Coordinates of C-alpha atoms in Angstrom, one line a residue:
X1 CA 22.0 -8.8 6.4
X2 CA 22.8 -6.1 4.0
X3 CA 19.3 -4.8 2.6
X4 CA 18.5 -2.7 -0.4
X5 CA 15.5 -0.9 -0.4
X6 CA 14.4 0.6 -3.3
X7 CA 11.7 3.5 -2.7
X8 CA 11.2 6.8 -1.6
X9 CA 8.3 7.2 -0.1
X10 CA 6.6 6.5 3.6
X11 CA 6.2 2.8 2.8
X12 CA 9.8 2.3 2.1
X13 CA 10.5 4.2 5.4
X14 CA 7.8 2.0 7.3
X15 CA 10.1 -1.2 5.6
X16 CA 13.7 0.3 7.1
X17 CA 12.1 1.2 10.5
X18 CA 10.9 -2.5 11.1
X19 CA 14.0 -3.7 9.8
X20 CA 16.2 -1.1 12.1
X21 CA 13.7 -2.5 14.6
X22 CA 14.6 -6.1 14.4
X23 CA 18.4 -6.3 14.7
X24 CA 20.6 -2.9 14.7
X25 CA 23.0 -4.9 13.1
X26 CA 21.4 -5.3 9.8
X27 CA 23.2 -2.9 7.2
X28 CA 20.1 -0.8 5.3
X29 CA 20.5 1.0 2.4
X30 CA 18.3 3.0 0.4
X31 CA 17.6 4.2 -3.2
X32 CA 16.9 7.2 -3.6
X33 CA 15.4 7.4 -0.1
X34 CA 14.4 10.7 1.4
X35 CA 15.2 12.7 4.1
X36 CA 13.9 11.3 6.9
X37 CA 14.7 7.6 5.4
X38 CA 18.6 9.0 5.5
X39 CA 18.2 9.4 8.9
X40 CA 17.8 5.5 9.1
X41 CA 19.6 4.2 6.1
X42 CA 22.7 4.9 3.8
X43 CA 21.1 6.3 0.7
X44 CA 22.3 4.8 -2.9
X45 CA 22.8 6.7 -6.1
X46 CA 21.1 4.8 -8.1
X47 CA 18.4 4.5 -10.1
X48 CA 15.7 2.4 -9.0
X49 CA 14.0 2.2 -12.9
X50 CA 17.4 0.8 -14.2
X51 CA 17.3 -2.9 -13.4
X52 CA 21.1 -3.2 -14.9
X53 CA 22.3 -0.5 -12.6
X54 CA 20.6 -1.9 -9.9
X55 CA 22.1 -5.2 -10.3
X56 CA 25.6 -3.8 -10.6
X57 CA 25.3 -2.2 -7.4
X58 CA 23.9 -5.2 -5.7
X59 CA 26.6 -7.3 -7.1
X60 CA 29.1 -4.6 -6.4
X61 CA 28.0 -3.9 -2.8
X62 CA 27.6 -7.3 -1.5
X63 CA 23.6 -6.8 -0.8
X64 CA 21.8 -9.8 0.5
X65 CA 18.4 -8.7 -0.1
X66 CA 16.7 -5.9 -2.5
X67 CA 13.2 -5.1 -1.4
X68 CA 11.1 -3.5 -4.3
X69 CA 8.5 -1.1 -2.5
X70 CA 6.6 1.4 -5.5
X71 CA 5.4 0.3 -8.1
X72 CA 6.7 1.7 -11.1
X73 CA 10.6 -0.5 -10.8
X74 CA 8.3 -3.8 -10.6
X75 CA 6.4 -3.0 -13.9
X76 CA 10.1 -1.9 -15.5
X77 CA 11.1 -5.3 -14.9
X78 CA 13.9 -4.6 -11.7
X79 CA 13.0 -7.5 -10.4
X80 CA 13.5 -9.6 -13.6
X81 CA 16.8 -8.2 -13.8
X82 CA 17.8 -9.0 -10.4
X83 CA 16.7 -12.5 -10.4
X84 CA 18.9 -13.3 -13.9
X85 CA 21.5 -12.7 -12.0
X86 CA 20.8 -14.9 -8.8
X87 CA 20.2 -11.7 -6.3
X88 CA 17.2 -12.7 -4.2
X89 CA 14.7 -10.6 -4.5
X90 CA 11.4 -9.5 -2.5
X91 CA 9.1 -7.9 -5.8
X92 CA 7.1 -9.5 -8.8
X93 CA 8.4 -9.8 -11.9
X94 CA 7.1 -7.8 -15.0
X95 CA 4.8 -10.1 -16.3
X96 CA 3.5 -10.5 -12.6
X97 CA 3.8 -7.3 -11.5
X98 CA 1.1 -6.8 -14.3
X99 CA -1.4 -7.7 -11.7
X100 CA -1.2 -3.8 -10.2
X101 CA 0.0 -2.7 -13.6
X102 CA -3.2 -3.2 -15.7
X103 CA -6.7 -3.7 -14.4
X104 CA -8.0 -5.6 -17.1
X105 CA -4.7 -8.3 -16.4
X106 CA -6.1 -8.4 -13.1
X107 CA -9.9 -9.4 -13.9
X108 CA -8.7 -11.9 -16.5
X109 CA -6.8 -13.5 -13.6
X110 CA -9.6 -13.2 -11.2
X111 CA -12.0 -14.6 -13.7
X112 CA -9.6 -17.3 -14.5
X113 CA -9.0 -18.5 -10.6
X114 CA -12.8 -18.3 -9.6
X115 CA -11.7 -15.5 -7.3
X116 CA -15.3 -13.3 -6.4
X117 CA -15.2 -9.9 -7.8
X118 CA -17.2 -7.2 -9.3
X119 CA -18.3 -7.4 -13.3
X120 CA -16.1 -4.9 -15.5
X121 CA -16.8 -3.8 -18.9
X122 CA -13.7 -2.8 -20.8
X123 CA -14.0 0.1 -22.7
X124 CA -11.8 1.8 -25.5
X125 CA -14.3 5.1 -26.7
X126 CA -16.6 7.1 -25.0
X127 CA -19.4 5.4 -26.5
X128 CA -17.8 2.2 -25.1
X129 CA -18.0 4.0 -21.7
X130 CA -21.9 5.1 -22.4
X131 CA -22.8 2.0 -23.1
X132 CA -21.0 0.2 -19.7
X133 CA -22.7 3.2 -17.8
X134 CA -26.0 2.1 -19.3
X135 CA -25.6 -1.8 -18.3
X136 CA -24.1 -1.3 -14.9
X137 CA -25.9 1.7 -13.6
X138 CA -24.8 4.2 -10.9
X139 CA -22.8 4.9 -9.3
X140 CA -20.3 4.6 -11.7
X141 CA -16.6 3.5 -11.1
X142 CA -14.1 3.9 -13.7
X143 CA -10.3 2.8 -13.4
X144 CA -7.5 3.9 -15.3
X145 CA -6.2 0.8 -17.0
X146 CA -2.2 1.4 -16.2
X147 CA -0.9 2.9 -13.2
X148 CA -1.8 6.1 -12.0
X149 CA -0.4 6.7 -8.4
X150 CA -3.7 6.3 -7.1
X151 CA -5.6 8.2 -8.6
X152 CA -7.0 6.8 -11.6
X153 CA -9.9 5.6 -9.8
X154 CA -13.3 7.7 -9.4
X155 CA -16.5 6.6 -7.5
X156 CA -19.4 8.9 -8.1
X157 CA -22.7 9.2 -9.0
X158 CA -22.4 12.1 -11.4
X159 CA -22.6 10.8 -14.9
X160 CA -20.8 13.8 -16.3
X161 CA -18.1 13.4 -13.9
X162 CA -17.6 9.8 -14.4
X163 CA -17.4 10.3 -18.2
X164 CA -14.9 13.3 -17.9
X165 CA -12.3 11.1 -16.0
X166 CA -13.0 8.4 -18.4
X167 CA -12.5 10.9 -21.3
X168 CA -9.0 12.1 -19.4
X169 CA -7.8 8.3 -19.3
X170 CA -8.7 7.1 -22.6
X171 CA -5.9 8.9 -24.9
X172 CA -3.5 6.5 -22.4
X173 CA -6.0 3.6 -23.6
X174 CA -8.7 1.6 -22.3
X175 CA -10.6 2.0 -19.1
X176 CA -12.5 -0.5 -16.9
X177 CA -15.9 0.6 -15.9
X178 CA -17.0 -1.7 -12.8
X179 CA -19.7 -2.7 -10.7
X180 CA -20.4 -0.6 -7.8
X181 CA -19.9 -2.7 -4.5
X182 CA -20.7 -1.4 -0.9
X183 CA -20.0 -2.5 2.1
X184 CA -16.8 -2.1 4.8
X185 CA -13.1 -2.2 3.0
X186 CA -9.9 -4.4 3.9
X187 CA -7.0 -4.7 2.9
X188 CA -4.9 -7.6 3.3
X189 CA -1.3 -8.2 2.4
X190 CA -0.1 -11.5 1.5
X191 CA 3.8 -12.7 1.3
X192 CA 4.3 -15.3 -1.5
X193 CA 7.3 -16.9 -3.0
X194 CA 5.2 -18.1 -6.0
X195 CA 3.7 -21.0 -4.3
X196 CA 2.9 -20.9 -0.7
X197 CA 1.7 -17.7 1.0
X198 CA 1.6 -15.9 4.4
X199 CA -1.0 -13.4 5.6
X200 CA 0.0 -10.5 7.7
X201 CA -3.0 -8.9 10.2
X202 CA -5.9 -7.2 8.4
X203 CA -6.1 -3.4 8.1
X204 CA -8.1 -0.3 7.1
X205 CA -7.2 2.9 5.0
X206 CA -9.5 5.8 4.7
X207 CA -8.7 7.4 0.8
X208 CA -10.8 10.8 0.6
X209 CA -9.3 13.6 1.6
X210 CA -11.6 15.0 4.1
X211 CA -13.2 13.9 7.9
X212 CA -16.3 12.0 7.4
X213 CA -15.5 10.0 3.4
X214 CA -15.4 13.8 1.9
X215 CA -13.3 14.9 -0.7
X216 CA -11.8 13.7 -3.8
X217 CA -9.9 10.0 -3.6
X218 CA -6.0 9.7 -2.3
X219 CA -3.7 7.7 -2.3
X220 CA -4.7 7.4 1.5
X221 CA -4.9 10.1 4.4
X222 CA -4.8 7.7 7.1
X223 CA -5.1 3.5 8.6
X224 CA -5.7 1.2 11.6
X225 CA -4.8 -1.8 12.5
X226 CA -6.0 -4.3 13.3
X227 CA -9.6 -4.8 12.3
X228 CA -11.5 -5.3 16.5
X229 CA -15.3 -5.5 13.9
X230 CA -13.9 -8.8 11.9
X231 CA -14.6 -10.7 15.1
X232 CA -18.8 -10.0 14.9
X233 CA -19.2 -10.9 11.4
X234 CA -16.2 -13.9 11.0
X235 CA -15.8 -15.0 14.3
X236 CA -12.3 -14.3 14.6
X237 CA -9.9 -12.2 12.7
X238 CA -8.0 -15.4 12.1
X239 CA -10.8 -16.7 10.3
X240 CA -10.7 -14.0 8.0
X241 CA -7.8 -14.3 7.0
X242 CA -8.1 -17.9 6.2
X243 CA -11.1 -17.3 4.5
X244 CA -9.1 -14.9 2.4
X245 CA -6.0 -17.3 1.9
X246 CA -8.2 -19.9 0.5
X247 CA -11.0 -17.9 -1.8
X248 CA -8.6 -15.2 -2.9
X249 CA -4.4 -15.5 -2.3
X250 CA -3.8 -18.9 -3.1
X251 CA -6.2 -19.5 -6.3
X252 CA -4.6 -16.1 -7.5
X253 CA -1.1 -17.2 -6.9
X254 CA -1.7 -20.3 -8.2
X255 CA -2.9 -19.7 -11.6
X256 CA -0.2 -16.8 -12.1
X257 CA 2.5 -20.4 -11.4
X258 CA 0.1 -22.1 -14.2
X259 CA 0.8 -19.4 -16.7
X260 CA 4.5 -19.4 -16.1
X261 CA 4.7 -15.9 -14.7
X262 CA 5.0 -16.7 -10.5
X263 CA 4.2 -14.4 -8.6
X264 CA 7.4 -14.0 -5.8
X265 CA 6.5 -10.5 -3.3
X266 CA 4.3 -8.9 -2.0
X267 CA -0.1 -9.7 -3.1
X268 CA -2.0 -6.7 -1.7
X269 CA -5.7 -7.9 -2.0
X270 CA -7.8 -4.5 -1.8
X271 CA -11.4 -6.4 -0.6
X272 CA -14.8 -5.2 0.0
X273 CA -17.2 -6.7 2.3
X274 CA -20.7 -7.1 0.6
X275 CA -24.0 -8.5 1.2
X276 CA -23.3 -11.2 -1.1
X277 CA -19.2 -12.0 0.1
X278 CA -15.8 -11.1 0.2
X279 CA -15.1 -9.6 -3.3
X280 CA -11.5 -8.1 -4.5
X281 CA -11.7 -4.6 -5.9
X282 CA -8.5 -4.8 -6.7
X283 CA -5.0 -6.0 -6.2
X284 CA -1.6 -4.5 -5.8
X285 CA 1.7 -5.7 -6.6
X286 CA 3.8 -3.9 -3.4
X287 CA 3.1 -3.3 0.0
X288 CA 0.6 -0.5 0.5
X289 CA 0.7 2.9 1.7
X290 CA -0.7 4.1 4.5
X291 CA -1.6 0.4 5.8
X292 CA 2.0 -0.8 5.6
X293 CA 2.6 1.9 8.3
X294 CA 0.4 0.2 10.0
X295 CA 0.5 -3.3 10.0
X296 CA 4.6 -3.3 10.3
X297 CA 4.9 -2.0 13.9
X298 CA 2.9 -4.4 14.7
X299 CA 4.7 -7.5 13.1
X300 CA 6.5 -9.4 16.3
X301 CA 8.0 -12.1 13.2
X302 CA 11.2 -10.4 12.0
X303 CA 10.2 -8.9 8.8
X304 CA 13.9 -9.7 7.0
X305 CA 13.0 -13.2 7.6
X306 CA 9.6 -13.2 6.0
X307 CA 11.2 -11.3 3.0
X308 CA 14.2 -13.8 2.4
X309 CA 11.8 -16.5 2.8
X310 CA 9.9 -15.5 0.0
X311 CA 12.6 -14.1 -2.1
X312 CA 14.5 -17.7 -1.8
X313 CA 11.3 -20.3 -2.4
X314 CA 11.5 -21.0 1.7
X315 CA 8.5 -19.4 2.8
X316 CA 6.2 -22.7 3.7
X317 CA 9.5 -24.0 5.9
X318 CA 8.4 -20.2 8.1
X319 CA 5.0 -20.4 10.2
X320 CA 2.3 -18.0 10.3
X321 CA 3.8 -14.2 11.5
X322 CA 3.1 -13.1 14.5
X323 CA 1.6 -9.7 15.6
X324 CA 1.2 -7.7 18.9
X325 CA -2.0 -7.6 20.5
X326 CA -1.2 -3.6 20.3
X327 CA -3.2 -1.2 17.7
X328 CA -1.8 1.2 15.3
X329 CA -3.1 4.1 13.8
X330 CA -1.1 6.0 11.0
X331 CA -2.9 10.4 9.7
X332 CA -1.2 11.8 6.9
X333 CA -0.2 15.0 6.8
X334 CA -0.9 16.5 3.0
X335 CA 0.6 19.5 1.6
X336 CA -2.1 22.4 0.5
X337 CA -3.8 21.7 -2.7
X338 CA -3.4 17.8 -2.3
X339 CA -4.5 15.9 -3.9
X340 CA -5.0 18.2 -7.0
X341 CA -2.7 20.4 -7.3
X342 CA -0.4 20.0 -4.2
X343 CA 1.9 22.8 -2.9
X344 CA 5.5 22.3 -2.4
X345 CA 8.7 23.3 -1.2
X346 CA 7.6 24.7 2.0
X347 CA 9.2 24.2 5.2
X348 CA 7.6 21.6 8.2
X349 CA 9.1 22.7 11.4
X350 CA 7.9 20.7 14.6
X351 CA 9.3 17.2 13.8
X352 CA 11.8 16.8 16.6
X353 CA 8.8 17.7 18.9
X354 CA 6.1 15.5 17.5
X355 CA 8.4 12.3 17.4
X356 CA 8.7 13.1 21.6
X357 CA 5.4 11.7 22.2
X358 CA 5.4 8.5 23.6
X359 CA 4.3 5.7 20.9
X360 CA 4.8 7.8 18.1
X361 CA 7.1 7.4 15.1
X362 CA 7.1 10.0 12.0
X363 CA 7.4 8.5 8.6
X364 CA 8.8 10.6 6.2
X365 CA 7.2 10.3 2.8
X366 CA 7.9 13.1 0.7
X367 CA 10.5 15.3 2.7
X368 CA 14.0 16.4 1.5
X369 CA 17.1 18.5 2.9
X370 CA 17.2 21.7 4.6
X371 CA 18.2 24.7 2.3
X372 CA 20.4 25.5 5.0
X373 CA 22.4 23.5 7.7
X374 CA 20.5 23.0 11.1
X375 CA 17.3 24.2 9.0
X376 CA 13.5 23.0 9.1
X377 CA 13.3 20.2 5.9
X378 CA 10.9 20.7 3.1
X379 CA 7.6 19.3 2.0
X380 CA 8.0 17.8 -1.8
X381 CA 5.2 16.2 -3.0
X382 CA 1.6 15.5 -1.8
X383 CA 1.4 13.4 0.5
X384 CA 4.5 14.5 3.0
X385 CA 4.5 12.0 6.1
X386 CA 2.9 9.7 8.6
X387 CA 2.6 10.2 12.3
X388 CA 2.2 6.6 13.3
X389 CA 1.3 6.0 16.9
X390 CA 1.5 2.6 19.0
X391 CA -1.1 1.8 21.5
X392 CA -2.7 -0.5 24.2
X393 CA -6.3 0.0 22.9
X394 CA -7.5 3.2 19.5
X395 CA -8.5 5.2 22.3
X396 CA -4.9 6.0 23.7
X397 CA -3.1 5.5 20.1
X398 CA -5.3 8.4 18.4
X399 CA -4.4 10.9 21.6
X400 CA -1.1 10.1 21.1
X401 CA -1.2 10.4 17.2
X402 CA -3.2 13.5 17.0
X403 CA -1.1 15.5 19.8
X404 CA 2.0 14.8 17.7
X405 CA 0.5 15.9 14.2
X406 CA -0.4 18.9 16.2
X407 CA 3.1 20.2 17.1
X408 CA 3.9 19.8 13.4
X409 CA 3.8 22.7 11.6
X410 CA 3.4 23.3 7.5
X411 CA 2.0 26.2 5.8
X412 CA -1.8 25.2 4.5
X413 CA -1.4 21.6 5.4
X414 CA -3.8 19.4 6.1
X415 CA -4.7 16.0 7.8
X416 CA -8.2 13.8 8.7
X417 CA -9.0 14.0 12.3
X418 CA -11.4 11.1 12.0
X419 CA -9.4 8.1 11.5
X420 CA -9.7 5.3 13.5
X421 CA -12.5 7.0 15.3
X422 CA -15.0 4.9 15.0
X423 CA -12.8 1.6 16.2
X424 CA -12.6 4.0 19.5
X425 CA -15.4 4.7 20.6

């Protein structure tokens, strides 16, 4: 097939590896990629915000298959575009794609499809905020109602706090203050082509910045897979998953169909596992990053399949994916400063050394050219890359991942040397 994939971060590079992985013969390209996903795809000039341009190119380049992976082109409505002119798709539509692209869509749909989640109080002032602080106690969770790259969402039991990052979201408009919920987090990503779904294998992301839950929130430092403690409390992790399908993914899916905005892509179902249930904290729209890293290698079902399937309406004529009985473990490496005020443009030497360990692929996230040829590449945003590292059992996965994050070298850098760590002991 000849894939688009539109993205340029370690998620889109996790999607290109595993579809490299399946068939060398698959034609990949990329837009607007970066430099390690050029090392693994032909990158595209053009923009992935423009649905038109997209289209043309698709049209013009005889592409099979455009997978959406950020955000940001499924809220412009790429997808939209693309279907309008009969180019299958894997990515939500606008009106879908709402489901990542405002909270308060979100609870309405959850409240709507008897899916279990936490109350929410919508607030529009800070006196709106007061008041939901008052009814629901601490500690106090406010979300950014749009998107905010992950990190319009605080947890924290200072009042202050929680009102100052209320106060810095509200000009942008209204914010949901939530419930607190404790308990163990999933996530869970769930293939749909509006009507019938497929589960992938359960993972776990770890978002503050720092060993032991420390730290301000990220869009993720790190992930497992798969989930060896879903077995004591479920029985099997197959029987989470179909507890999930039935309570959560389908009723979801379903009620988006009823309102005429199907839901065709990827459902990432955040989930929280409480005294009182399964309950959604929240959902995404795309595949999610770090856990996509994670979850992929694993994936023994070719992935271009499961994406055509769903793209085209065929996904209930393709049976349940398959996975490995191998783990995977994924550590970000972040650039100093992240996620605050992140320091770029400095070089990362190391790579060619690091990707020599056995098991281990890096996943470029945020990486671009050399300044000069045969040079070291450069760190451009946050979040840079992913070591991800294949295993028999955590134990041997985490050796492997942590000797090759430390032959990487970047000025002030930083990573968690705690993930998975727990699952390995």
């Amino acid at each position: 097939m000849k894939i688009l994939v539109l993205g340029s971060g370690a998620r889109e590079h996790a999607i290109i590896l595993a579809l490299k992985a399946e068939d060398a013969r698959h034609e990949i390209l990329a837009a607007p990629g970066n430099a390690g996903i050029a090392q693994d795809a032909t990158l595209a000039g053009v923009d992935q915000l423009d649905g038109g341009a997209v289209t043309n190119f698709a049209n013009e380049n005889g592409v099979d298959l455009v997978v959406i992976g950020p955000e940001a082109p499924l809220v412009a409505g790429v997808a939209d575009a693309l279907r309008e002119r009969g180019i299958p798709v894997f990515g939500p539509g606008k009106a879908a794609a709402q489901l990542e692209g405002s909270k308060a869509f979100a609870k309405r749909v959850m409240e709507a499809a008897s899916v279990p989640t936490g109350r929410a109080v919508r607030a529009a002032s800070v006196a709106d905020v007061e008041t939901a602080f008052d009814d629901l106690g601490a500690p106090y969770v406010v979300k950014a109602d749009g998107l905010a790259a992950g990190k319009g969402v605080i947890v924290t039991s200072d009042r202050a706090e929680a009102l100052a990052h209320a106060a810095h979201y509200l000009p942008q408009g209204p914010v949901l203050i939530e419930e607190f919920l404790s308990g163990p987090e999933v996530s869970l990503f769930f293939l749909s082509d509006g009507d019938t779904v497929r589960a992938l294998s359960p993972a776990q992301d770890f978002k503050r910045a720092y060993d032991g839950d420390e730290g301000p929130n990220t869009g993720g430092m790190g992930a497992y897979s798969p989930l060896p403690w879903l077995d004591e409390q479920f029985g099997s992790e197959q029987a989470f998953v179909s507890l999930v399908t039935d309570q959560v993914a389908l009723p979801v899916v379903r009620q988006l169909d009823a309102e005429g905005t199907p839901f065709i892509g990827l459902l990432y179902a955040g989930l929280i596992l409480t005294d009182k249930g399964i309950k959604v904290i929240e959902f995404n729209a795309r595949f999610g990053d770090p856990e996509t890293q994670v979850v992929l290698p694993r994936l023994v079902t070719p992935l271009s399949e499961l994406l055509f399937a769903a793209a085209s309406g065929t996904l209930e004529d393709q049976p349940e994916p398959v996975f490995s009985d191998d783990v995977a473990i994924t550590v970000v490496l972040a650039s100093e400063g992240y996620p605050e005020a992140p320091q770029t443009g400095r070089q990362i030497s190391g790579l060619s050394d690091a990707a020599r360990v056995d098991g281990v692929r890096i996943v470029h996230a945020a990486t671009a050219g050399p300044d000069a040829p045969g040079g070291d590449l450069i760190a451009t945003g946050g979040r840079v890359l992913n070591v991800v590292s294949v295993g028999s059992d955590f134990s041997a996965a985490r050796a492997q991942a942590y000797d090759a994050m430390n032959r990487i070298g970047l000025d002030g850098a930083h990573f968690r040397k705690d993930i998975a760590a727990r699952v390995a002991e």
